[in-house]
Short mmCIF file of C-alpha atoms in Angstrom, two decimals:
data_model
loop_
_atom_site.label_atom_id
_atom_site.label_comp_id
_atom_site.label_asym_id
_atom_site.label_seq_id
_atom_site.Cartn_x
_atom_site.Cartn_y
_atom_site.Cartn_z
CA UNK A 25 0.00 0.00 0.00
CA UNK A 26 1.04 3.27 -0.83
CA UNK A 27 -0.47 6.19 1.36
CA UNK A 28 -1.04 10.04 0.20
CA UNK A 29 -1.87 12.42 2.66
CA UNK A 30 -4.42 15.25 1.56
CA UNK A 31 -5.15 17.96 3.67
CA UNK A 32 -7.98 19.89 2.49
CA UNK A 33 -7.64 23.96 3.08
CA UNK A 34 -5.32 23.31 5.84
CA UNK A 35 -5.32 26.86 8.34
CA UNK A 36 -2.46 26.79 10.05
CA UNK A 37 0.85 26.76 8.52
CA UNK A 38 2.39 24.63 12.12
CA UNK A 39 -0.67 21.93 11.76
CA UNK A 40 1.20 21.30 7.72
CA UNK A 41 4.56 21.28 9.20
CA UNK A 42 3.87 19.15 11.86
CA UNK A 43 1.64 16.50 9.91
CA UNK A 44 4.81 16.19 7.35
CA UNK A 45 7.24 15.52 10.34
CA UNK A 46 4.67 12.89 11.48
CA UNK A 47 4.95 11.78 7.78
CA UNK A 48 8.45 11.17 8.23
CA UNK A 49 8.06 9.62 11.55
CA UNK A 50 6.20 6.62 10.04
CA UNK A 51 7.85 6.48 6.60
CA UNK A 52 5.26 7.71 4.25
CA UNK A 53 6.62 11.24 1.82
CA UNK A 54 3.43 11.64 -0.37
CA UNK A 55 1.98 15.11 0.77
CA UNK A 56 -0.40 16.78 -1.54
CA UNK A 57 -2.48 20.12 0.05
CA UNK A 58 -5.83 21.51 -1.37
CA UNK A 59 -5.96 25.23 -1.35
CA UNK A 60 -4.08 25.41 1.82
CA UNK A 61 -2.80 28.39 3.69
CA UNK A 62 0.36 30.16 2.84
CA UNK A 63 3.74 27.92 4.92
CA UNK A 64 6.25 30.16 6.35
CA UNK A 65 8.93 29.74 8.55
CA UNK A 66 6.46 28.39 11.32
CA UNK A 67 5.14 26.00 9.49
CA UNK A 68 8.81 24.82 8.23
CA UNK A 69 9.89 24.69 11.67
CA UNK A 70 7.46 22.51 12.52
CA UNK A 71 8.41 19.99 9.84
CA UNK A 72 11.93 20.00 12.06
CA UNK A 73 13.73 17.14 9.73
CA UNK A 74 10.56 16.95 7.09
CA UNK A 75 11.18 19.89 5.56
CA UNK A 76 12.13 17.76 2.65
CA UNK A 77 8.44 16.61 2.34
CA UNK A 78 6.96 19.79 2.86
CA UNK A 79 8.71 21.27 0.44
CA UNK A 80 7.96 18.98 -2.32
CA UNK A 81 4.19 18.66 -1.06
CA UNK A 82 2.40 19.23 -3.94
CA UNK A 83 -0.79 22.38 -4.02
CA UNK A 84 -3.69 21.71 -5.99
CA UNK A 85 -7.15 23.94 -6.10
CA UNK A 86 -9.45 21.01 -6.66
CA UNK A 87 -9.74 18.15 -4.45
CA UNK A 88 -10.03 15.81 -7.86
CA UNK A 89 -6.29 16.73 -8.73
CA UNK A 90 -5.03 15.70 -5.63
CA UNK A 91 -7.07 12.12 -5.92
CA UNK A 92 -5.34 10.95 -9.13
CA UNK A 93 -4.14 7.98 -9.52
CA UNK A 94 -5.75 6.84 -5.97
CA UNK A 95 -7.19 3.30 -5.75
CA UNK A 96 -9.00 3.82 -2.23
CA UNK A 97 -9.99 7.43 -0.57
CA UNK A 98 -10.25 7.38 3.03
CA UNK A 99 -12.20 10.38 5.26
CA UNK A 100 -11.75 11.39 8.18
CA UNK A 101 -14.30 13.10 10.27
CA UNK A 102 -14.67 13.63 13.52
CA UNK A 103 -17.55 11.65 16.16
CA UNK A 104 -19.59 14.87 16.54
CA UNK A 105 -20.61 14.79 12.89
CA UNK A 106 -22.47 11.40 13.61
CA UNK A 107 -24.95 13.17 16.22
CA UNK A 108 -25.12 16.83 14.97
CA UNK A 109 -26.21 18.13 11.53
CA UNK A 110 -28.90 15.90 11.37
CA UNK A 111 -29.41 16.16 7.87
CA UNK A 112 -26.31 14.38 7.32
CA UNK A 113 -26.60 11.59 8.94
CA UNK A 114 -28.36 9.75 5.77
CA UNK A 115 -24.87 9.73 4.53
CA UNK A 116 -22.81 9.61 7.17
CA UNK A 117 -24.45 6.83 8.99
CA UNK A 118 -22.82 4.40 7.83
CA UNK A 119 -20.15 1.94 9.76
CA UNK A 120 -17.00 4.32 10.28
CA UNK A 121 -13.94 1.88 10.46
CA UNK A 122 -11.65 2.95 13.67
CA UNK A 123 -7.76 3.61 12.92
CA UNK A 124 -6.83 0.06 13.43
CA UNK A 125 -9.83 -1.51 11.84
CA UNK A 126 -8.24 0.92 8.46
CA UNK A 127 -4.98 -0.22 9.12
CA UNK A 128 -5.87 -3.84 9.38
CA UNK A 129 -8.51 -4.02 6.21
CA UNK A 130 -5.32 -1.90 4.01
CA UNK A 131 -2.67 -4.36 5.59
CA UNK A 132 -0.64 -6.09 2.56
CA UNK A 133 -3.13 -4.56 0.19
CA UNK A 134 -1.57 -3.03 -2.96
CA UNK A 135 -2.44 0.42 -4.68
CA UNK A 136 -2.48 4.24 -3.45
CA UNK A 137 -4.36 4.80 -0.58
CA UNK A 138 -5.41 9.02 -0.09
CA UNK A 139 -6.46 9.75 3.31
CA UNK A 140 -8.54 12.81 3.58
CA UNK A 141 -7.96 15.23 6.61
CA UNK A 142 -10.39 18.52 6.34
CA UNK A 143 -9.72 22.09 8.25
CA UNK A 144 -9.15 22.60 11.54
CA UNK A 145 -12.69 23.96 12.45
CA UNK A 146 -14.88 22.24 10.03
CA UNK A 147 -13.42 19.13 9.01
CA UNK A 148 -14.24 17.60 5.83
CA UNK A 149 -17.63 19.01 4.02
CA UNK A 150 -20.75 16.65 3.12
CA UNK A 151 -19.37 16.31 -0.31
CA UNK A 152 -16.30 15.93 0.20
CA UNK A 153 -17.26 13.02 2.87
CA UNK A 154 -19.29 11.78 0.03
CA UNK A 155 -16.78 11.35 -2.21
CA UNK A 156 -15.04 8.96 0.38
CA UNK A 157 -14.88 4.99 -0.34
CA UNK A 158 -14.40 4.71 3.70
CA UNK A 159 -14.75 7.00 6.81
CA UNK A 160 -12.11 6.57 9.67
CA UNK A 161 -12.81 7.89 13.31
CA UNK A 162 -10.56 8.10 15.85
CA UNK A 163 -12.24 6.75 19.43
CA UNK A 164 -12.04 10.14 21.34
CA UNK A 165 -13.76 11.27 24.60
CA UNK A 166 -17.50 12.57 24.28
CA UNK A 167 -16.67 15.56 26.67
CA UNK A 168 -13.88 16.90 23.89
CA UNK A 169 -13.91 14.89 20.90
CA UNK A 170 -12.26 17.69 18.70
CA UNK A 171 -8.36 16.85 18.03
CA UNK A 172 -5.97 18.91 16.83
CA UNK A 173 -5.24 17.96 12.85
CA UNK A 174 -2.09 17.15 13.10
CA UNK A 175 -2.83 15.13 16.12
CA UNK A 176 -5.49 13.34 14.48
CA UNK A 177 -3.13 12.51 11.74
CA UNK A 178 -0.44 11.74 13.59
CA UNK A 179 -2.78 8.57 15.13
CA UNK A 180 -3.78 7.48 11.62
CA UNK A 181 -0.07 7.40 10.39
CA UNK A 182 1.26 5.91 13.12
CA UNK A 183 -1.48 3.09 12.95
CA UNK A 184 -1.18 2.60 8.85
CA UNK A 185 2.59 3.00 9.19
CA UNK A 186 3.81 -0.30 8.58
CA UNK A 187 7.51 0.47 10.57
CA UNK A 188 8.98 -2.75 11.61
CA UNK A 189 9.43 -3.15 15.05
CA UNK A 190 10.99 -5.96 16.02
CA UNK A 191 13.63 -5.88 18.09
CA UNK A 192 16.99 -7.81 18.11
CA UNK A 193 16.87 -8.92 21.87
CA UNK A 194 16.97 -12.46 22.47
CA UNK A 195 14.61 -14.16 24.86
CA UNK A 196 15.68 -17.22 27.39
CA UNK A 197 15.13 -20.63 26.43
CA UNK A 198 12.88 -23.02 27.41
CA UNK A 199 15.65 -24.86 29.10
CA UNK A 200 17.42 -21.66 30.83
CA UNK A 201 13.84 -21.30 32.13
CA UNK A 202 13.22 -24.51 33.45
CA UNK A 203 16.84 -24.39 34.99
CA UNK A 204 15.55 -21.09 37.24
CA UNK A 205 12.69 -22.88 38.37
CA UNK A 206 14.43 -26.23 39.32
CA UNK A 207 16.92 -23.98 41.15
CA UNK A 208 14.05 -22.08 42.87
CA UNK A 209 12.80 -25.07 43.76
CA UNK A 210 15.90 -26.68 45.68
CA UNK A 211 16.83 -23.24 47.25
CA UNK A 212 12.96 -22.96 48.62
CA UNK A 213 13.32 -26.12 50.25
CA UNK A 214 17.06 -25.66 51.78
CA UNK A 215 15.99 -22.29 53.16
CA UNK A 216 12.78 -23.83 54.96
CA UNK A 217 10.27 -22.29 53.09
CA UNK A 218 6.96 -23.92 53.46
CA UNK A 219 7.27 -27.20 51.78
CA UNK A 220 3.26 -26.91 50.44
CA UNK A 221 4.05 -23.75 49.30
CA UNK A 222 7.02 -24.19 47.22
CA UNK A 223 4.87 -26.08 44.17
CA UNK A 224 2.73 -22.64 44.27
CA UNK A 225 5.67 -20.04 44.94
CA UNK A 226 7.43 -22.28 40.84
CA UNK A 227 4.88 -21.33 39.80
CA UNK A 228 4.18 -17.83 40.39
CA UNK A 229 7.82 -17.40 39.44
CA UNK A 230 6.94 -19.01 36.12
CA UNK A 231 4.01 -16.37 35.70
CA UNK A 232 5.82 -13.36 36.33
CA UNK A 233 8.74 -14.59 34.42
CA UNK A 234 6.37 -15.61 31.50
CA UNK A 235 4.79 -12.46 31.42
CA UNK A 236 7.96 -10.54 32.03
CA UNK A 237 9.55 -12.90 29.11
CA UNK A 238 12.55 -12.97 30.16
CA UNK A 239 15.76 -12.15 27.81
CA UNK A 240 18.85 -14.60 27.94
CA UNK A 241 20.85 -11.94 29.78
CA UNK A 242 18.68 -11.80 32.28
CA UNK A 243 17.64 -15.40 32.63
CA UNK A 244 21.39 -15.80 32.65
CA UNK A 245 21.88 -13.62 35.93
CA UNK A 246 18.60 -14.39 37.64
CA UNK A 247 19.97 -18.40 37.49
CA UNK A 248 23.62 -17.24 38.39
CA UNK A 249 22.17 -15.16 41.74
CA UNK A 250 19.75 -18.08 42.52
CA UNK A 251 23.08 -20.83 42.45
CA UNK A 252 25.18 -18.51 44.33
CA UNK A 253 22.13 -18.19 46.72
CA UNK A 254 22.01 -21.78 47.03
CA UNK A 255 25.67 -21.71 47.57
CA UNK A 256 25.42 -19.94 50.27
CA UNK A 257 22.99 -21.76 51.91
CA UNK A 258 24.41 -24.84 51.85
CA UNK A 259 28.13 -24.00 52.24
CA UNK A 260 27.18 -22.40 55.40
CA UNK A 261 25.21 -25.67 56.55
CA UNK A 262 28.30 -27.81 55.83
CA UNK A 263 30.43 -25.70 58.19
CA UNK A 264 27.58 -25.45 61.16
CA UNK A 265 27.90 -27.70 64.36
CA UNK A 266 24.57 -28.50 63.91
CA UNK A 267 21.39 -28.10 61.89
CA UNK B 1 -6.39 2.36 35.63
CA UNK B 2 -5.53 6.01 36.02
CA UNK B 3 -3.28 7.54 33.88
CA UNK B 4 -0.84 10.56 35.20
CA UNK B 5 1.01 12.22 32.42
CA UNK B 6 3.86 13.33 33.43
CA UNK B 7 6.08 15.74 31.35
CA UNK B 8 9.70 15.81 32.29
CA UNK B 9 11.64 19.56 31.38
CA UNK B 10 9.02 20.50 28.57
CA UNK B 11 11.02 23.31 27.00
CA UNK B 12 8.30 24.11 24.48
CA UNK B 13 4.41 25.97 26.40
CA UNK B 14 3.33 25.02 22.34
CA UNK B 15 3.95 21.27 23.35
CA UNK B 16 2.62 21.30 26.72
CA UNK B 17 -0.99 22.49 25.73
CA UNK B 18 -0.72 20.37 22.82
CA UNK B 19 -0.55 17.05 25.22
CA UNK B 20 -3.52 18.37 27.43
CA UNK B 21 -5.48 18.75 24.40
CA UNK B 22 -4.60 15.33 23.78
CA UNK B 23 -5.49 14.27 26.94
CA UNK B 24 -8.79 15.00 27.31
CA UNK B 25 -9.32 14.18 23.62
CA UNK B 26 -8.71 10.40 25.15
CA UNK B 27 -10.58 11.35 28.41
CA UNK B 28 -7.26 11.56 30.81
CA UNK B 29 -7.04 14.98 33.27
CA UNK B 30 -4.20 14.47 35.68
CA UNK B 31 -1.40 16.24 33.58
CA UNK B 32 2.13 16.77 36.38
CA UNK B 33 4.96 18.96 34.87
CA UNK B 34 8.36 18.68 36.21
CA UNK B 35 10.46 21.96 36.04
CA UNK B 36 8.44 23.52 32.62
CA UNK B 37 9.02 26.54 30.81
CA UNK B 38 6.52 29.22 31.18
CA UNK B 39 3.35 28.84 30.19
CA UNK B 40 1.77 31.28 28.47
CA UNK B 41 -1.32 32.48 26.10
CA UNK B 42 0.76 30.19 23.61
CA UNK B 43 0.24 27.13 25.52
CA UNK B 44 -2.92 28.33 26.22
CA UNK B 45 -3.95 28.38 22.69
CA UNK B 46 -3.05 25.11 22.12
CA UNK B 47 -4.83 23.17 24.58
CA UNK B 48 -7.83 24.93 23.28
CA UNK B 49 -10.76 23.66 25.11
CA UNK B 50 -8.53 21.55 27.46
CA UNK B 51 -7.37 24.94 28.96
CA UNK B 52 -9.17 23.48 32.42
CA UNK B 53 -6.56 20.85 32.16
CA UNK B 54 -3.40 22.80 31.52
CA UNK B 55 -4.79 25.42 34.50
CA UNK B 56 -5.04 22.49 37.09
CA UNK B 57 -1.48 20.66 36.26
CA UNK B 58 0.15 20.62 39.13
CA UNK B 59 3.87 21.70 38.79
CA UNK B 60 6.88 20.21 40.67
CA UNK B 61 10.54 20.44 40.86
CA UNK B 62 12.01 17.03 41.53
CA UNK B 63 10.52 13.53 39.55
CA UNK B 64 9.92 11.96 42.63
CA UNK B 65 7.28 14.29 43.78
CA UNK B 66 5.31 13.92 40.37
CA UNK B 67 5.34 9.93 41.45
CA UNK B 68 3.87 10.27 44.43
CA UNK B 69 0.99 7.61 44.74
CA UNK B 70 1.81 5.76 41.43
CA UNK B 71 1.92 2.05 40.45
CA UNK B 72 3.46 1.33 37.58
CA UNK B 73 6.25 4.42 36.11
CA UNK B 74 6.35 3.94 32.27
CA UNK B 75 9.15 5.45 30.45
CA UNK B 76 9.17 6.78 26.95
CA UNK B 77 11.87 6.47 24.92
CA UNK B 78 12.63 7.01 21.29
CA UNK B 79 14.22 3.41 19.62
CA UNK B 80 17.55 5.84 18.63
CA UNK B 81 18.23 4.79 22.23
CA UNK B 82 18.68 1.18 21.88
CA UNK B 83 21.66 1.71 19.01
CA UNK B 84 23.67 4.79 20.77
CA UNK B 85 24.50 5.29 23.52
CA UNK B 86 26.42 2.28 23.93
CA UNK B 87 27.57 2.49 27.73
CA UNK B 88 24.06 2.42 28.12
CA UNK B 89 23.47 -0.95 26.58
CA UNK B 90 23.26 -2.55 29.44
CA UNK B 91 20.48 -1.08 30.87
CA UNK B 92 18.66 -0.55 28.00
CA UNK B 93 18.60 -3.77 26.15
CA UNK B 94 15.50 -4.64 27.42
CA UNK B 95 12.19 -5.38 25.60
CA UNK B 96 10.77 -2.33 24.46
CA UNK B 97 7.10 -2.48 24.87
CA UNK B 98 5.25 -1.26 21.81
CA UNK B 99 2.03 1.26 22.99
CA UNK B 100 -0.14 -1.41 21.75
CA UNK B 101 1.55 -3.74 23.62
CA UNK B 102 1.38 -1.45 26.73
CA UNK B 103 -2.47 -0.94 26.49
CA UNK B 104 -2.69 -4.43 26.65
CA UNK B 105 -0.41 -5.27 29.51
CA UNK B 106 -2.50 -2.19 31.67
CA UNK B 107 -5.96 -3.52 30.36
CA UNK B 108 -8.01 -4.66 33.47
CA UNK B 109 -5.33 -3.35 35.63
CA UNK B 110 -6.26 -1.46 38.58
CA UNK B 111 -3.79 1.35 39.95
CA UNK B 112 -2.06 4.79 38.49
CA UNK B 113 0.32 4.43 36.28
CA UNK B 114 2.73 7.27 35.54
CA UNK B 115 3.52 7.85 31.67
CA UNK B 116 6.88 10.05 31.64
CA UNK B 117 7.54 12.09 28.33
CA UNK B 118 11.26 14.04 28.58
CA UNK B 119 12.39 16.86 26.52
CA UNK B 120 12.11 17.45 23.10
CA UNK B 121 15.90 17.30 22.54
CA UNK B 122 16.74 14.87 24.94
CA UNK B 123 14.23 12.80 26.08
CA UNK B 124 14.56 10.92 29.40
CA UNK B 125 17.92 10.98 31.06
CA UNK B 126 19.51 7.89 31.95
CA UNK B 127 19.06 8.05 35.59
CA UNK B 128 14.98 9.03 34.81
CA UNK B 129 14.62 5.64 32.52
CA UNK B 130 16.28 3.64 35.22
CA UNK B 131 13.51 4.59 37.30
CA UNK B 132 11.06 3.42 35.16
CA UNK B 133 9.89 -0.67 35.71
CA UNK B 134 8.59 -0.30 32.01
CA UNK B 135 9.68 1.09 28.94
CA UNK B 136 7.60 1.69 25.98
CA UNK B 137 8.83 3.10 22.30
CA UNK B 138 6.60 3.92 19.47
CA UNK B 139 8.10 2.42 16.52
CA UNK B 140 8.95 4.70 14.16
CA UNK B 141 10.49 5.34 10.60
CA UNK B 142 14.85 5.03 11.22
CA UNK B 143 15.15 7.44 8.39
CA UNK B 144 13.37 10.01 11.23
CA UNK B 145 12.40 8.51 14.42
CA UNK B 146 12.32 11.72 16.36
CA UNK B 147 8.79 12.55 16.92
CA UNK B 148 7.17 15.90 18.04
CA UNK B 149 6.39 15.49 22.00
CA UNK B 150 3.13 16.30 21.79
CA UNK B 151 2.73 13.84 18.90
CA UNK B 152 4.22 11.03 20.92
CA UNK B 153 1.59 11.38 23.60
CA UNK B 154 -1.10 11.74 21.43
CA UNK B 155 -0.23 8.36 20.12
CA UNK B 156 0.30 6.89 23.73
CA UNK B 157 -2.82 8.10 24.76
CA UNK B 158 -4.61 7.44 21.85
CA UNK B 159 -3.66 3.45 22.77
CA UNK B 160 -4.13 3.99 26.33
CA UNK B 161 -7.82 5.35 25.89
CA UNK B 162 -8.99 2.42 24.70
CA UNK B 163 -8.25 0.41 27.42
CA UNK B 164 -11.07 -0.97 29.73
CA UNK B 165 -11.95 0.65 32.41
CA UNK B 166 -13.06 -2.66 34.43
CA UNK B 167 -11.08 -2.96 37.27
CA UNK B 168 -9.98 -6.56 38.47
CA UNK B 169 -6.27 -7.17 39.15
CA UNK B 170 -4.59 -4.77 41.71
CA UNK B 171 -1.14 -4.17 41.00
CA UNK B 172 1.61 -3.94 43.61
CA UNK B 173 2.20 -0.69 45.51
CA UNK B 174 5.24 1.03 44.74
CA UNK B 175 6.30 0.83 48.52
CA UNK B 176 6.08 -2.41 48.54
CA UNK B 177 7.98 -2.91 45.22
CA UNK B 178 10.87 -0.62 46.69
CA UNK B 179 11.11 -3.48 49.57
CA UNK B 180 11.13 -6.02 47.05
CA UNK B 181 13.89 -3.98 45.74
CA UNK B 182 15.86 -3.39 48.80
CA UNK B 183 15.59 -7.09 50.27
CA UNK B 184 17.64 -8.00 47.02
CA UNK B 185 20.03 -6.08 47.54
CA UNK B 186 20.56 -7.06 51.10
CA UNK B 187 20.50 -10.72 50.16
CA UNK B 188 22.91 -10.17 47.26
CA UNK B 189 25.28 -8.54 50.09
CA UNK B 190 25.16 -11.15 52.32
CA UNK B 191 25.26 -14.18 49.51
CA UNK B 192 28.60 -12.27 48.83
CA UNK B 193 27.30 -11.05 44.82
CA UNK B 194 30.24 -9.49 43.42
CA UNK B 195 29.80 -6.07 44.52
CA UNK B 196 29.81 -4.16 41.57
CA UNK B 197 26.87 -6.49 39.83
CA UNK B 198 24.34 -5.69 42.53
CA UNK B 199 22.92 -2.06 41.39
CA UNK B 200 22.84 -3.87 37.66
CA UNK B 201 20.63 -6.77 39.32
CA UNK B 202 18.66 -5.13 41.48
CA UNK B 203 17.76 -2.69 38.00
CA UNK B 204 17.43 -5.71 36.38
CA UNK B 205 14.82 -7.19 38.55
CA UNK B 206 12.80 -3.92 38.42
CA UNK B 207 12.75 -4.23 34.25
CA UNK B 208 11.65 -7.60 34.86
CA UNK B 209 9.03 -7.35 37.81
CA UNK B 210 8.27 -3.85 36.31
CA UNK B 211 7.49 -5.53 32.92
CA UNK B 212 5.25 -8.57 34.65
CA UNK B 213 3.44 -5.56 36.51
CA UNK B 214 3.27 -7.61 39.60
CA UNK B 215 -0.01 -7.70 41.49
CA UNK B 216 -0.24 -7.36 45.44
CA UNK B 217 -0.11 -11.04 45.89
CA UNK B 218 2.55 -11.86 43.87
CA UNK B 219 4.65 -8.87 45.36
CA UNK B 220 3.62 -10.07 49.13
CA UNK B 221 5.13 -13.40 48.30
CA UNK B 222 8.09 -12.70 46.84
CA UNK B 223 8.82 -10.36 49.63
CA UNK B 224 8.39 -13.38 52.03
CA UNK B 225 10.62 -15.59 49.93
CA UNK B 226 13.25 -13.14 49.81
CA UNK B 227 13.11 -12.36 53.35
CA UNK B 228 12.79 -16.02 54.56
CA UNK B 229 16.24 -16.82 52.25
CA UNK B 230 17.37 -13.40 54.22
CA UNK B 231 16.71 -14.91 57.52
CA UNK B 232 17.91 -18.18 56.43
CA UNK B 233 21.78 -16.66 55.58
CA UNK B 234 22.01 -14.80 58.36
CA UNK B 235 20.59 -16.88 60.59
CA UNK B 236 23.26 -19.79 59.16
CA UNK B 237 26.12 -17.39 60.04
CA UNK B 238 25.02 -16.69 63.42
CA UNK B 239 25.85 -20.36 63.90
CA UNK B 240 28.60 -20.67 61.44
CA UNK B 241 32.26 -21.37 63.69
CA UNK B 242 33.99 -18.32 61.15
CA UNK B 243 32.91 -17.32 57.83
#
């Protein structure tokens, strides 16, 4: 999938900048802007490292030249237009897919997504929402549903960006694991812990340990502190008098 | 779960209403700055209708008194961290949590749970992420992975906000986590750990528990384990003939 972003008589020269550093954030450089207002150094500031994508956003004065060559256009539009303007709501009743639920319908999809983002105060019009294949709303709060547009873009890139995020830490075995709990075990019982317990106390360990999910390193130490524990224990107990 | 957002030397007032607009967009209120920049009609404008929000953050000079009742401390940290920075390695190797990943962990958790942003340029210090039992990085482009702050927590709270509200599990208290913390060490001491390894354990045990979010039980129990292997050691060298 390949994603344009189309603001649509953007206000505010920082909401531009900022939604093309968010751009850049997530990997995506296709920035077109429909009668938008004039950018300045604000806005460019904004954009911090984007500027790159600012600067080779492209203007257009019709919302159709910014659409060309788009297999899929996405609006956005805010809750409130789903209770108020009650004419509307003919059109705009219809299911509005959340930011995730977009991300995961477009997920190894191919073709050039546009996603629509209107002006600050008015979002996108009736026609333009009309002219939409699929609404996306972002789950906000009742009491202030209103988000700022580069905010509200920021949440739709980050969802649709498809930045890999794995991470090059290694986890503990199955066999390191099972070596921390035998230990546990044997040091539970040479330090007098509550023999009906100790079954329960594994097996916590194995919980929070599982959930934790442990990486070698630290498998590695937690068994290393647990033998010299166990060490301890019983070195001392060879050299008392008497148990 | 309630969320405290706390912003650590916000140099930007731009930013600062920017994240309580946010934050009420997602239905959060209890915004804590540590040592901000002024904040003035600026800031003001930004939060728009979340001025209520901005007016009642409380402002404080040291960390610690912005943690003050909190569960869970969640770091933020940008992935740039993981690569540079190499002394830091160490520390910082851990598993990342993606915010997905977060808002799953916290879902039907009961508690507060501090979300630390740092400063634009910096981030988090070292010292502040050691502090934190969880970290959590938005994955973002490597081309650009610096995002604006108030983006960040837009997307953090975006994730967060759709947790459920349905409290079932409580989670540890942070008291009793620092005992947790400071039995360890005391057992390390007296199991004769090499010296210089015990600060990196003890850290290491506060990724891990801090990653497993313990729950009162759990934390209760290891606490007696600890202290009954504690007992145990000591106890054995009362009666050793030398050590």
């Amino acid at each position: 999938m390949k994603l344009r972003v189309v603001l649509v008589e953007p206000r505010y020269e920082g909401n531009v900048g900022a939604v093309a550093r968010s751009m850049k954030n997530f990997g995506f450089n296709d920035l077109v802007l429909v009668r938008p207002c004039d950018i300045g150094s604000f806005g460019m500031a904004m954009a911090a490292h984007a500027k790159d994508i600012l600067q080779s956003a492209k203007s257009v004065d019709r919302l159709e030249d910014a659409l060309e060559g788009v297999n899929l256009i996405v609006g956005t539009t805010g809750k409130r237009l789903s209770r108020d303007h009650h004419h509307l709501r003919l059109h705009l009743r219809v299911p509005f897919l959340t930011p995730s639920e977009l991300a995961e319908r477009l997920r190894d999809k191919d073709g050039t997504v546009a996603l629509l983002l209107g002006r600050e105060d008015w979002g996108l019009t009736n026609d333009e929402l009309m002219a939409c294949d699929v609404l996306v709303s972002i789950p906000t709060s009742d009491e202030y549903p209103v988000m700022n547009l580069s905010h509200a873009a920021t949440v739709l890139l980050y969802e649709l960006g498809q930045v890999d995020s794995t991470l090059e830490i290694r986890l503990a075995g199955r066999d390191m694991l099972e070596r921390i709990y035998e230990s546990t075990d044997h040091l539970l019982r040479i330090i007098n812990y509550p023999e009906h317990k100790i079954r329960y106390v594994v097996l916590m360990l194995r919980r929070i340990f599982g959930r934790a999910e442990l990486t070698e390193r630290e498998a590695n130490t937690l068994l290393g502190v647990i033998k010299k524990a166990i060490w301890k224990v019983e070195g001392e107990e060879d050299q008392a008098p008497s148990e």
